[in-house]
């Protein structure tokens, strides 16, 4: 009846800035290339980071997608909607709900 559940061992080895766009609302939208270790295998994912230059707030999803086109399309939608850092997770859920 009881089973042992293993926690997925994953950690970030390296983050590289792939692209950064400064919006007209003083918010920087970044696409990151991230090397992660999952179960001992190294994979490359693309993450999203939003930095508000006025307040200094930052939010990041380090493993948004393995596909660069998805990450770029998501950042374009963030820029179009003039999203703030606190809106990142809600916008990501909306985007993934429609794209899946």
PDB file of N, CA and C in Angstrom:
ATOM      1  N   UNK A   1       0.814  -1.184   0.000  1.00  0.00           N
ATOM      2  CA  UNK A   1       0.000   0.000   0.000  1.00  0.00           C
ATOM      3  C   UNK A   1       0.864   1.257   0.000  1.00  0.00           C
ATOM      4  N   UNK A   2       1.927   1.241   0.751  1.00  0.00           N
ATOM      5  CA  UNK A   2       2.810   2.405   0.800  1.00  0.00           C
ATOM      6  C   UNK A   2       3.926   2.237  -0.215  1.00  0.00           C
ATOM      7  N   UNK A   3       4.242   3.316  -0.878  1.00  0.00           N
ATOM      8  CA  UNK A   3       5.329   3.301  -1.845  1.00  0.00           C
ATOM      9  C   UNK A   3       6.299   4.422  -1.523  1.00  0.00           C
ATOM     10  N   UNK A   4       7.514   4.223  -1.927  1.00  0.00           N
ATOM     11  CA  UNK A   4       8.519   5.255  -1.754  1.00  0.00           C
ATOM     12  C   UNK A   4       8.515   6.123  -3.002  1.00  0.00           C
ATOM     13  N   UNK A   5       8.374   7.399  -2.800  1.00  0.00           N
ATOM     14  CA  UNK A   5       8.383   8.342  -3.917  1.00  0.00           C
ATOM     15  C   UNK A   5       9.726   9.054  -3.916  1.00  0.00           C
ATOM     16  N   UNK A   6      10.420   8.949  -5.021  1.00  0.00           N
ATOM     17  CA  UNK A   6      11.720   9.607  -5.123  1.00  0.00           C
ATOM     18  C   UNK A   6      11.527  11.026  -5.621  1.00  0.00           C
ATOM     19  N   UNK A   7      12.223  11.931  -5.010  1.00  0.00           N
ATOM     20  CA  UNK A   7      12.198  13.320  -5.458  1.00  0.00           C
ATOM     21  C   UNK A   7      13.126  13.450  -6.664  1.00  0.00           C
ATOM     22  N   UNK A   8      12.647  14.142  -7.670  1.00  0.00           N
ATOM     23  CA  UNK A   8      13.451  14.342  -8.874  1.00  0.00           C
ATOM     24  C   UNK A   8      14.653  15.203  -8.512  1.00  0.00           C
ATOM     25  N   UNK A   9      15.827  14.658  -8.746  1.00  0.00           N
ATOM     26  CA  UNK A   9      17.042  15.409  -8.457  1.00  0.00           C
ATOM     27  C   UNK A   9      17.412  16.216  -9.684  1.00  0.00           C
ATOM     28  N   UNK A  10      17.233  17.513  -9.570  1.00  0.00           N
ATOM     29  CA  UNK A  10      17.587  18.394 -10.665  1.00  0.00           C
ATOM     30  C   UNK A  10      18.148  19.680 -10.097  1.00  0.00           C
ATOM     31  N   UNK A  11      19.128  20.170 -10.780  1.00  0.00           N
ATOM     32  CA  UNK A  11      19.717  21.433 -10.360  1.00  0.00           C
ATOM     33  C   UNK A  11      20.317  22.129 -11.571  1.00  0.00           C
ATOM     34  N   UNK A  12      20.432  23.428 -11.435  1.00  0.00           N
ATOM     35  CA  UNK A  12      20.932  24.259 -12.524  1.00  0.00           C
ATOM     36  C   UNK A  12      22.447  24.295 -12.469  1.00  0.00           C
ATOM     37  N   UNK A  13      23.070  23.967 -13.585  1.00  0.00           N
ATOM     38  CA  UNK A  13      24.526  24.021 -13.652  1.00  0.00           C
ATOM     39  C   UNK A  13      25.009  25.365 -14.175  1.00  0.00           C
ATOM     40  N   UNK A  14      24.279  25.911 -15.152  1.00  0.00           N
ATOM     41  CA  UNK A  14      24.757  27.130 -15.798  1.00  0.00           C
ATOM     42  C   UNK A  14      23.582  27.891 -16.388  1.00  0.00           C
ATOM     43  N   UNK A  15      23.573  29.208 -16.187  1.00  0.00           N
ATOM     44  CA  UNK A  15      22.567  30.086 -16.796  1.00  0.00           C
ATOM     45  C   UNK A  15      23.280  31.036 -17.741  1.00  0.00           C
ATOM     46  N   UNK A  16      22.738  31.181 -18.943  1.00  0.00           N
ATOM     47  CA  UNK A  16      23.297  32.093 -19.931  1.00  0.00           C
ATOM     48  C   UNK A  16      22.178  32.971 -20.470  1.00  0.00           C
ATOM     49  N   UNK A  17      22.443  34.245 -20.552  1.00  0.00           N
ATOM     50  CA  UNK A  17      21.459  35.165 -21.101  1.00  0.00           C
ATOM     51  C   UNK A  17      21.404  34.977 -22.613  1.00  0.00           C
ATOM     52  N   UNK A  18      20.249  34.597 -23.122  1.00  0.00           N
ATOM     53  CA  UNK A  18      20.080  34.363 -24.549  1.00  0.00           C
ATOM     54  C   UNK A  18      19.623  35.640 -25.252  1.00  0.00           C
ATOM     55  N   UNK A  19      18.657  36.342 -24.645  1.00  0.00           N
ATOM     56  CA  UNK A  19      18.124  37.551 -25.240  1.00  0.00           C
ATOM     57  C   UNK A  19      17.518  38.414 -24.136  1.00  0.00           C
ATOM     58  N   UNK A  20      17.637  39.736 -24.281  1.00  0.00           N
ATOM     59  CA  UNK A  20      17.023  40.668 -23.331  1.00  0.00           C
ATOM     60  C   UNK A  20      16.389  41.813 -24.108  1.00  0.00           C
ATOM     61  N   UNK A  21      15.158  42.133 -23.745  1.00  0.00           N
ATOM     62  CA  UNK A  21      14.444  43.250 -24.368  1.00  0.00           C
ATOM     63  C   UNK A  21      13.947  44.151 -23.247  1.00  0.00           C
ATOM     64  N   UNK A  22      14.205  45.438 -23.382  1.00  0.00           N
ATOM     65  CA  UNK A  22      13.708  46.411 -22.418  1.00  0.00           C
ATOM     66  C   UNK A  22      12.435  47.013 -22.979  1.00  0.00           C
ATOM     67  N   UNK A  23      11.321  46.779 -22.272  1.00  0.00           N
ATOM     68  CA  UNK A  23      10.032  47.283 -22.717  1.00  0.00           C
ATOM     69  C   UNK A  23       9.876  48.763 -22.409  1.00  0.00           C
ATOM     70  N   UNK A  24       8.854  49.372 -22.992  1.00  0.00           N
ATOM     71  CA  UNK A  24       8.626  50.802 -22.764  1.00  0.00           C
ATOM     72  C   UNK A  24       8.101  51.086 -21.358  1.00  0.00           C
ATOM     73  N   UNK A  25       7.768  50.049 -20.600  1.00  0.00           N
ATOM     74  CA  UNK A  25       7.314  50.222 -19.226  1.00  0.00           C
ATOM     75  C   UNK A  25       8.447  49.994 -18.213  1.00  0.00           C
ATOM     76  N   UNK A  26       9.709  50.125 -18.658  1.00  0.00           N
ATOM     77  CA  UNK A  26      10.902  49.970 -17.814  1.00  0.00           C
ATOM     78  C   UNK A  26      11.019  48.576 -17.198  1.00  0.00           C
ATOM     79  N   UNK A  27      10.578  47.573 -17.955  1.00  0.00           N
ATOM     80  CA  UNK A  27      10.671  46.183 -17.524  1.00  0.00           C
ATOM     81  C   UNK A  27      11.545  45.432 -18.524  1.00  0.00           C
ATOM     82  N   UNK A  28      12.517  44.677 -18.013  1.00  0.00           N
ATOM     83  CA  UNK A  28      13.400  43.880 -18.869  1.00  0.00           C
ATOM     84  C   UNK A  28      12.845  42.461 -18.962  1.00  0.00           C
ATOM     85  N   UNK A  29      12.694  41.983 -20.186  1.00  0.00           N
ATOM     86  CA  UNK A  29      12.221  40.630 -20.454  1.00  0.00           C
ATOM     87  C   UNK A  29      13.417  39.836 -20.981  1.00  0.00           C
ATOM     88  N   UNK A  30      13.722  38.730 -20.322  1.00  0.00           N
ATOM     89  CA  UNK A  30      14.912  37.948 -20.678  1.00  0.00           C
ATOM     90  C   UNK A  30      14.544  36.515 -21.006  1.00  0.00           C
ATOM     91  N   UNK A  31      15.241  35.963 -21.988  1.00  0.00           N
ATOM     92  CA  UNK A  31      15.183  34.536 -22.284  1.00  0.00           C
ATOM     93  C   UNK A  31      16.539  33.978 -21.879  1.00  0.00           C
ATOM     94  N   UNK A  32      16.527  32.943 -21.059  1.00  0.00           N
ATOM     95  CA  UNK A  32      17.747  32.347 -20.546  1.00  0.00           C
ATOM     96  C   UNK A  32      17.937  30.955 -21.130  1.00  0.00           C
ATOM     97  N   UNK A  33      19.158  30.614 -21.425  1.00  0.00           N
ATOM     98  CA  UNK A  33      19.509  29.248 -21.785  1.00  0.00           C
ATOM     99  C   UNK A  33      20.089  28.613 -20.524  1.00  0.00           C
ATOM    100  N   UNK A  34      19.482  27.522 -20.091  1.00  0.00           N
ATOM    101  CA  UNK A  34      19.836  26.923 -18.800  1.00  0.00           C
ATOM    102  C   UNK A  34      20.267  25.481 -19.004  1.00  0.00           C
ATOM    103  N   UNK A  35      21.438  25.131 -18.480  1.00  0.00           N
ATOM    104  CA  UNK A  35      21.881  23.739 -18.466  1.00  0.00           C
ATOM    105  C   UNK A  35      21.493  23.159 -17.115  1.00  0.00           C
ATOM    106  N   UNK A  36      20.693  22.082 -17.158  1.00  0.00           N
ATOM    107  CA  UNK A  36      20.217  21.455 -15.933  1.00  0.00           C
ATOM    108  C   UNK A  36      20.664  20.004 -15.897  1.00  0.00           C
ATOM    109  N   UNK A  37      20.830  19.507 -14.701  1.00  0.00           N
ATOM    110  CA  UNK A  37      21.103  18.095 -14.495  1.00  0.00           C
ATOM    111  C   UNK A  37      19.837  17.455 -13.931  1.00  0.00           C
ATOM    112  N   UNK A  38      19.298  16.469 -14.656  1.00  0.00           N
ATOM    113  CA  UNK A  38      18.132  15.718 -14.206  1.00  0.00           C
ATOM    114  C   UNK A  38      18.478  14.235 -14.278  1.00  0.00           C
ATOM    115  N   UNK A  39      18.452  13.581 -13.137  1.00  0.00           N
ATOM    116  CA  UNK A  39      18.821  12.168 -13.033  1.00  0.00           C
ATOM    117  C   UNK A  39      20.199  11.892 -13.619  1.00  0.00           C
ATOM    118  N   UNK A  40      21.107  12.818 -13.469  1.00  0.00           N
ATOM    119  CA  UNK A  40      22.467  12.642 -13.958  1.00  0.00           C
ATOM    120  C   UNK A  40      22.670  12.986 -15.417  1.00  0.00           C
ATOM    121  N   UNK A  41      21.608  13.320 -16.140  1.00  0.00           N
ATOM    122  CA  UNK A  41      21.714  13.713 -17.549  1.00  0.00           C
ATOM    123  C   UNK A  41      21.663  15.228 -17.662  1.00  0.00           C
ATOM    124  N   UNK A  42      22.503  15.770 -18.527  1.00  0.00           N
ATOM    125  CA  UNK A  42      22.506  17.212 -18.744  1.00  0.00           C
ATOM    126  C   UNK A  42      21.573  17.548 -19.897  1.00  0.00           C
ATOM    127  N   UNK A  43      20.620  18.464 -19.648  1.00  0.00           N
ATOM    128  CA  UNK A  43      19.703  18.911 -20.685  1.00  0.00           C
ATOM    129  C   UNK A  43      19.744  20.436 -20.753  1.00  0.00           C
ATOM    130  N   UNK A  44      19.358  20.954 -21.884  1.00  0.00           N
ATOM    131  CA  UNK A  44      19.285  22.404 -22.060  1.00  0.00           C
ATOM    132  C   UNK A  44      17.819  22.797 -22.144  1.00  0.00           C
ATOM    133  N   UNK A  45      17.427  23.732 -21.294  1.00  0.00           N
ATOM    134  CA  UNK A  45      16.074  24.276 -21.328  1.00  0.00           C
ATOM    135  C   UNK A  45      16.169  25.790 -21.489  1.00  0.00           C
ATOM    136  N   UNK A  46      15.042  26.400 -21.764  1.00  0.00           N
ATOM    137  CA  UNK A  46      14.991  27.846 -21.915  1.00  0.00           C
ATOM    138  C   UNK A  46      14.074  28.411 -20.846  1.00  0.00           C
ATOM    139  N   UNK A  47      14.568  29.403 -20.146  1.00  0.00           N
ATOM    140  CA  UNK A  47      13.822  30.016 -19.062  1.00  0.00           C
ATOM    141  C   UNK A  47      13.436  31.442 -19.384  1.00  0.00           C
ATOM    142  N   UNK A  48      12.547  31.976 -18.569  1.00  0.00           N
ATOM    143  CA  UNK A  48      12.045  33.333 -18.727  1.00  0.00           C
ATOM    144  C   UNK A  48      12.287  34.087 -17.428  1.00  0.00           C
ATOM    145  N   UNK A  49      12.764  35.311 -17.549  1.00  0.00           N
ATOM    146  CA  UNK A  49      12.984  36.154 -16.382  1.00  0.00           C
ATOM    147  C   UNK A  49      12.453  37.557 -16.690  1.00  0.00           C
ATOM    148  N   UNK A  50      11.747  38.129 -15.723  1.00  0.00           N
ATOM    149  CA  UNK A  50      11.241  39.500 -15.855  1.00  0.00           C
ATOM    150  C   UNK A  50      11.822  40.320 -14.715  1.00  0.00           C
ATOM    151  N   UNK A  51      12.409  41.466 -15.050  1.00  0.00           N
ATOM    152  CA  UNK A  51      13.009  42.353 -14.055  1.00  0.00           C
ATOM    153  C   UNK A  51      12.382  43.735 -14.197  1.00  0.00           C
ATOM    154  N   UNK A  52      11.791  44.221 -13.124  1.00  0.00           N
ATOM    155  CA  UNK A  52      11.224  45.571 -13.107  1.00  0.00           C
ATOM    156  C   UNK A  52      12.338  46.523 -12.677  1.00  0.00           C
ATOM    157  N   UNK A  53      12.765  47.394 -13.576  1.00  0.00           N
ATOM    158  CA  UNK A  53      13.882  48.304 -13.305  1.00  0.00           C
ATOM    159  C   UNK A  53      13.522  49.380 -12.285  1.00  0.00           C
ATOM    160  N   UNK A  54      12.239  49.735 -12.161  1.00  0.00           N
ATOM    161  CA  UNK A  54      11.834  50.759 -11.194  1.00  0.00           C
ATOM    162  C   UNK A  54      11.869  50.224  -9.771  1.00  0.00           C
ATOM    163  N   UNK A  55      11.186  49.112  -9.542  1.00  0.00           N
ATOM    164  CA  UNK A  55      11.060  48.589  -8.177  1.00  0.00           C
ATOM    165  C   UNK A  55      12.119  47.557  -7.826  1.00  0.00           C
ATOM    166  N   UNK A  56      12.757  46.956  -8.819  1.00  0.00           N
ATOM    167  CA  UNK A  56      13.768  45.940  -8.558  1.00  0.00           C
ATOM    168  C   UNK A  56      13.205  44.535  -8.400  1.00  0.00           C
ATOM    169  N   UNK A  57      11.888  44.362  -8.555  1.00  0.00           N
ATOM    170  CA  UNK A  57      11.272  43.039  -8.444  1.00  0.00           C
ATOM    171  C   UNK A  57      11.707  42.155  -9.607  1.00  0.00           C
ATOM    172  N   UNK A  58      11.942  40.896  -9.299  1.00  0.00           N
ATOM    173  CA  UNK A  58      12.373  39.932 -10.306  1.00  0.00           C
ATOM    174  C   UNK A  58      11.620  38.626 -10.106  1.00  0.00           C
ATOM    175  N   UNK A  59      11.175  38.032 -11.210  1.00  0.00           N
ATOM    176  CA  UNK A  59      10.576  36.700 -11.189  1.00  0.00           C
ATOM    177  C   UNK A  59      11.208  35.894 -12.316  1.00  0.00           C
ATOM    178  N   UNK A  60      11.364  34.593 -12.072  1.00  0.00           N
ATOM    179  CA  UNK A  60      12.047  33.750 -13.040  1.00  0.00           C
ATOM    180  C   UNK A  60      11.422  32.359 -13.073  1.00  0.00           C
ATOM    181  N   UNK A  61      11.246  31.830 -14.265  1.00  0.00           N
ATOM    182  CA  UNK A  61      10.916  30.421 -14.469  1.00  0.00           C
ATOM    183  C   UNK A  61      12.104  29.852 -15.232  1.00  0.00           C
ATOM    184  N   UNK A  62      12.954  29.125 -14.544  1.00  0.00           N
ATOM    185  CA  UNK A  62      14.223  28.713 -15.150  1.00  0.00           C
ATOM    186  C   UNK A  62      14.080  27.573 -16.157  1.00  0.00           C
ATOM    187  N   UNK A  63      13.002  26.817 -16.101  1.00  0.00           N
ATOM    188  CA  UNK A  63      12.828  25.718 -17.056  1.00  0.00           C
ATOM    189  C   UNK A  63      11.461  25.808 -17.730  1.00  0.00           C
ATOM    190  N   UNK A  64      11.233  26.891 -18.434  1.00  0.00           N
ATOM    191  CA  UNK A  64       9.936  27.119 -19.072  1.00  0.00           C
ATOM    192  C   UNK A  64       9.670  26.121 -20.193  1.00  0.00           C
ATOM    193  N   UNK A  65      10.638  25.908 -21.083  1.00  0.00           N
ATOM    194  CA  UNK A  65      10.421  25.023 -22.230  1.00  0.00           C
ATOM    195  C   UNK A  65      11.760  24.504 -22.747  1.00  0.00           C
ATOM    196  N   UNK A  66      11.706  23.377 -23.420  1.00  0.00           N
ATOM    197  CA  UNK A  66      12.899  22.878 -24.102  1.00  0.00           C
ATOM    198  C   UNK A  66      12.984  23.404 -25.525  1.00  0.00           C
ATOM    199  N   UNK A  67      11.952  24.105 -25.954  1.00  0.00           N
ATOM    200  CA  UNK A  67      11.870  24.609 -27.310  1.00  0.00           C
ATOM    201  C   UNK A  67      12.036  26.130 -27.300  1.00  0.00           C
ATOM    202  N   UNK A  68      13.004  26.640 -28.034  1.00  0.00           N
ATOM    203  CA  UNK A  68      13.276  28.077 -28.050  1.00  0.00           C
ATOM    204  C   UNK A  68      12.124  28.864 -28.672  1.00  0.00           C
ATOM    205  N   UNK A  69      11.423  28.277 -29.642  1.00  0.00           N
ATOM    206  CA  UNK A  69      10.302  28.988 -30.269  1.00  0.00           C
ATOM    207  C   UNK A  69       9.184  29.264 -29.269  1.00  0.00           C
ATOM    208  N   UNK A  70       8.919  28.301 -28.379  1.00  0.00           N
ATOM    209  CA  UNK A  70       7.897  28.510 -27.341  1.00  0.00           C
ATOM    210  C   UNK A  70       8.305  29.622 -26.388  1.00  0.00           C
ATOM    211  N   UNK A  71       9.556  29.627 -25.993  1.00  0.00           N
ATOM    212  CA  UNK A  71      10.044  30.659 -25.066  1.00  0.00           C
ATOM    213  C   UNK A  71       9.970  32.037 -25.717  1.00  0.00           C
ATOM    214  N   UNK A  72      10.357  32.135 -26.978  1.00  0.00           N
ATOM    215  CA  UNK A  72      10.316  33.422 -27.669  1.00  0.00           C
ATOM    216  C   UNK A  72       8.882  33.909 -27.859  1.00  0.00           C
ATOM    217  N   UNK A  73       7.976  33.012 -28.221  1.00  0.00           N
ATOM    218  CA  UNK A  73       6.572  33.398 -28.395  1.00  0.00           C
ATOM    219  C   UNK A  73       5.972  33.859 -27.075  1.00  0.00           C
ATOM    220  N   UNK A  74       6.345  33.204 -25.985  1.00  0.00           N
ATOM    221  CA  UNK A  74       5.831  33.602 -24.676  1.00  0.00           C
ATOM    222  C   UNK A  74       6.341  34.978 -24.279  1.00  0.00           C
ATOM    223  N   UNK A  75       7.618  35.244 -24.519  1.00  0.00           N
ATOM    224  CA  UNK A  75       8.169  36.563 -24.194  1.00  0.00           C
ATOM    225  C   UNK A  75       7.512  37.643 -25.044  1.00  0.00           C
ATOM    226  N   UNK A  76       7.242  37.343 -26.310  1.00  0.00           N
ATOM    227  CA  UNK A  76       6.540  38.314 -27.160  1.00  0.00           C
ATOM    228  C   UNK A  76       5.166  38.642 -26.596  1.00  0.00           C
ATOM    229  N   UNK A  77       4.465  37.630 -26.076  1.00  0.00           N
ATOM    230  CA  UNK A  77       3.151  37.899 -25.479  1.00  0.00           C
ATOM    231  C   UNK A  77       3.280  38.706 -24.191  1.00  0.00           C
ATOM    232  N   UNK A  78       4.337  38.472 -23.425  1.00  0.00           N
ATOM    233  CA  UNK A  78       4.571  39.269 -22.220  1.00  0.00           C
ATOM    234  C   UNK A  78       4.817  40.733 -22.568  1.00  0.00           C
ATOM    235  N   UNK A  79       5.604  40.964 -23.610  1.00  0.00           N
ATOM    236  CA  UNK A  79       5.906  42.337 -24.035  1.00  0.00           C
ATOM    237  C   UNK A  79       4.650  43.020 -24.547  1.00  0.00           C
ATOM    238  N   UNK A  80       3.866  42.318 -25.335  1.00  0.00           N
ATOM    239  CA  UNK A  80       2.631  42.883 -25.882  1.00  0.00           C
ATOM    240  C   UNK A  80       1.659  43.292 -24.781  1.00  0.00           C
ATOM    241  N   UNK A  81       1.566  42.462 -23.741  1.00  0.00           N
ATOM    242  CA  UNK A  81       0.644  42.742 -22.631  1.00  0.00           C
ATOM    243  C   UNK A  81       1.248  43.631 -21.555  1.00  0.00           C
ATOM    244  N   UNK A  82       2.510  44.045 -21.728  1.00  0.00           N
ATOM    245  CA  UNK A  82       3.222  44.875 -20.753  1.00  0.00           C
ATOM    246  C   UNK A  82       3.144  44.273 -19.345  1.00  0.00           C
ATOM    247  N   UNK A  83       3.491  42.994 -19.272  1.00  0.00           N
ATOM    248  CA  UNK A  83       3.388  42.246 -18.023  1.00  0.00           C
ATOM    249  C   UNK A  83       4.448  42.671 -17.021  1.00  0.00           C
ATOM    250  N   UNK A  84       4.101  42.616 -15.774  1.00  0.00           N
ATOM    251  CA  UNK A  84       4.990  42.900 -14.649  1.00  0.00           C
ATOM    252  C   UNK A  84       5.476  41.572 -14.062  1.00  0.00           C
ATOM    253  N   UNK A  85       6.549  41.602 -13.257  1.00  0.00           N
ATOM    254  CA  UNK A  85       7.061  40.360 -12.678  1.00  0.00           C
ATOM    255  C   UNK A  85       6.026  39.554 -11.887  1.00  0.00           C
ATOM    256  N   UNK A  86       5.162  40.223 -11.154  1.00  0.00           N
ATOM    257  CA  UNK A  86       4.185  39.495 -10.338  1.00  0.00           C
ATOM    258  C   UNK A  86       3.161  38.750 -11.190  1.00  0.00           C
ATOM    259  N   UNK A  87       3.062  39.054 -12.473  1.00  0.00           N
ATOM    260  CA  UNK A  87       2.113  38.412 -13.367  1.00  0.00           C
ATOM    261  C   UNK A  87       2.711  37.231 -14.133  1.00  0.00           C
ATOM    262  N   UNK A  88       3.987  36.940 -13.949  1.00  0.00           N
ATOM    263  CA  UNK A  88       4.671  35.941 -14.763  1.00  0.00           C
ATOM    264  C   UNK A  88       4.026  34.563 -14.670  1.00  0.00           C
ATOM    265  N   UNK A  89       3.760  34.075 -13.478  1.00  0.00           N
ATOM    266  CA  UNK A  89       3.245  32.717 -13.320  1.00  0.00           C
ATOM    267  C   UNK A  89       1.825  32.581 -13.869  1.00  0.00           C
ATOM    268  N   UNK A  90       0.980  33.574 -13.666  1.00  0.00           N
ATOM    269  CA  UNK A  90      -0.374  33.520 -14.227  1.00  0.00           C
ATOM    270  C   UNK A  90      -0.342  33.546 -15.746  1.00  0.00           C
ATOM    271  N   UNK A  91       0.509  34.390 -16.319  1.00  0.00           N
ATOM    272  CA  UNK A  91       0.626  34.457 -17.777  1.00  0.00           C
ATOM    273  C   UNK A  91       1.179  33.143 -18.335  1.00  0.00           C
ATOM    274  N   UNK A  92       2.124  32.527 -17.611  1.00  0.00           N
ATOM    275  CA  UNK A  92       2.693  31.252 -18.060  1.00  0.00           C
ATOM    276  C   UNK A  92       1.633  30.160 -18.054  1.00  0.00           C
ATOM    277  N   UNK A  93       0.808  30.123 -17.020  1.00  0.00           N
ATOM    278  CA  UNK A  93      -0.269  29.129 -16.983  1.00  0.00           C
ATOM    279  C   UNK A  93      -1.264  29.350 -18.114  1.00  0.00           C
ATOM    280  N   UNK A  94      -1.607  30.602 -18.380  1.00  0.00           N
ATOM    281  CA  UNK A  94      -2.512  30.899 -19.488  1.00  0.00           C
ATOM    282  C   UNK A  94      -1.913  30.479 -20.823  1.00  0.00           C
ATOM    283  N   UNK A  95      -0.632  30.779 -21.022  1.00  0.00           N
ATOM    284  CA  UNK A  95       0.044  30.439 -22.275  1.00  0.00           C
ATOM    285  C   UNK A  95       0.124  28.920 -22.456  1.00  0.00           C
ATOM    286  N   UNK A  96       0.511  28.205 -21.397  1.00  0.00           N
ATOM    287  CA  UNK A  96       0.655  26.767 -21.508  1.00  0.00           C
ATOM    288  C   UNK A  96      -0.701  26.076 -21.666  1.00  0.00           C
ATOM    289  N   UNK A  97      -1.730  26.642 -21.061  1.00  0.00           N
ATOM    290  CA  UNK A  97      -3.071  26.068 -21.200  1.00  0.00           C
ATOM    291  C   UNK A  97      -3.521  26.117 -22.655  1.00  0.00           C
ATOM    292  N   UNK A  98      -3.216  27.220 -23.335  1.00  0.00           N
ATOM    293  CA  UNK A  98      -3.622  27.369 -24.731  1.00  0.00           C
ATOM    294  C   UNK A  98      -2.702  26.574 -25.662  1.00  0.00           C
ATOM    295  N   UNK A  99      -1.418  26.539 -25.391  1.00  0.00           N
ATOM    296  CA  UNK A  99      -0.473  25.905 -26.313  1.00  0.00           C
ATOM    297  C   UNK A  99      -0.423  24.389 -26.194  1.00  0.00           C
ATOM    298  N   UNK A 100      -0.875  23.852 -25.076  1.00  0.00           N
ATOM    299  CA  UNK A 100      -0.840  22.375 -24.919  1.00  0.00           C
ATOM    300  C   UNK A 100      -2.050  21.790 -25.489  1.00  0.00           C
TER     301      UNK A 100
END
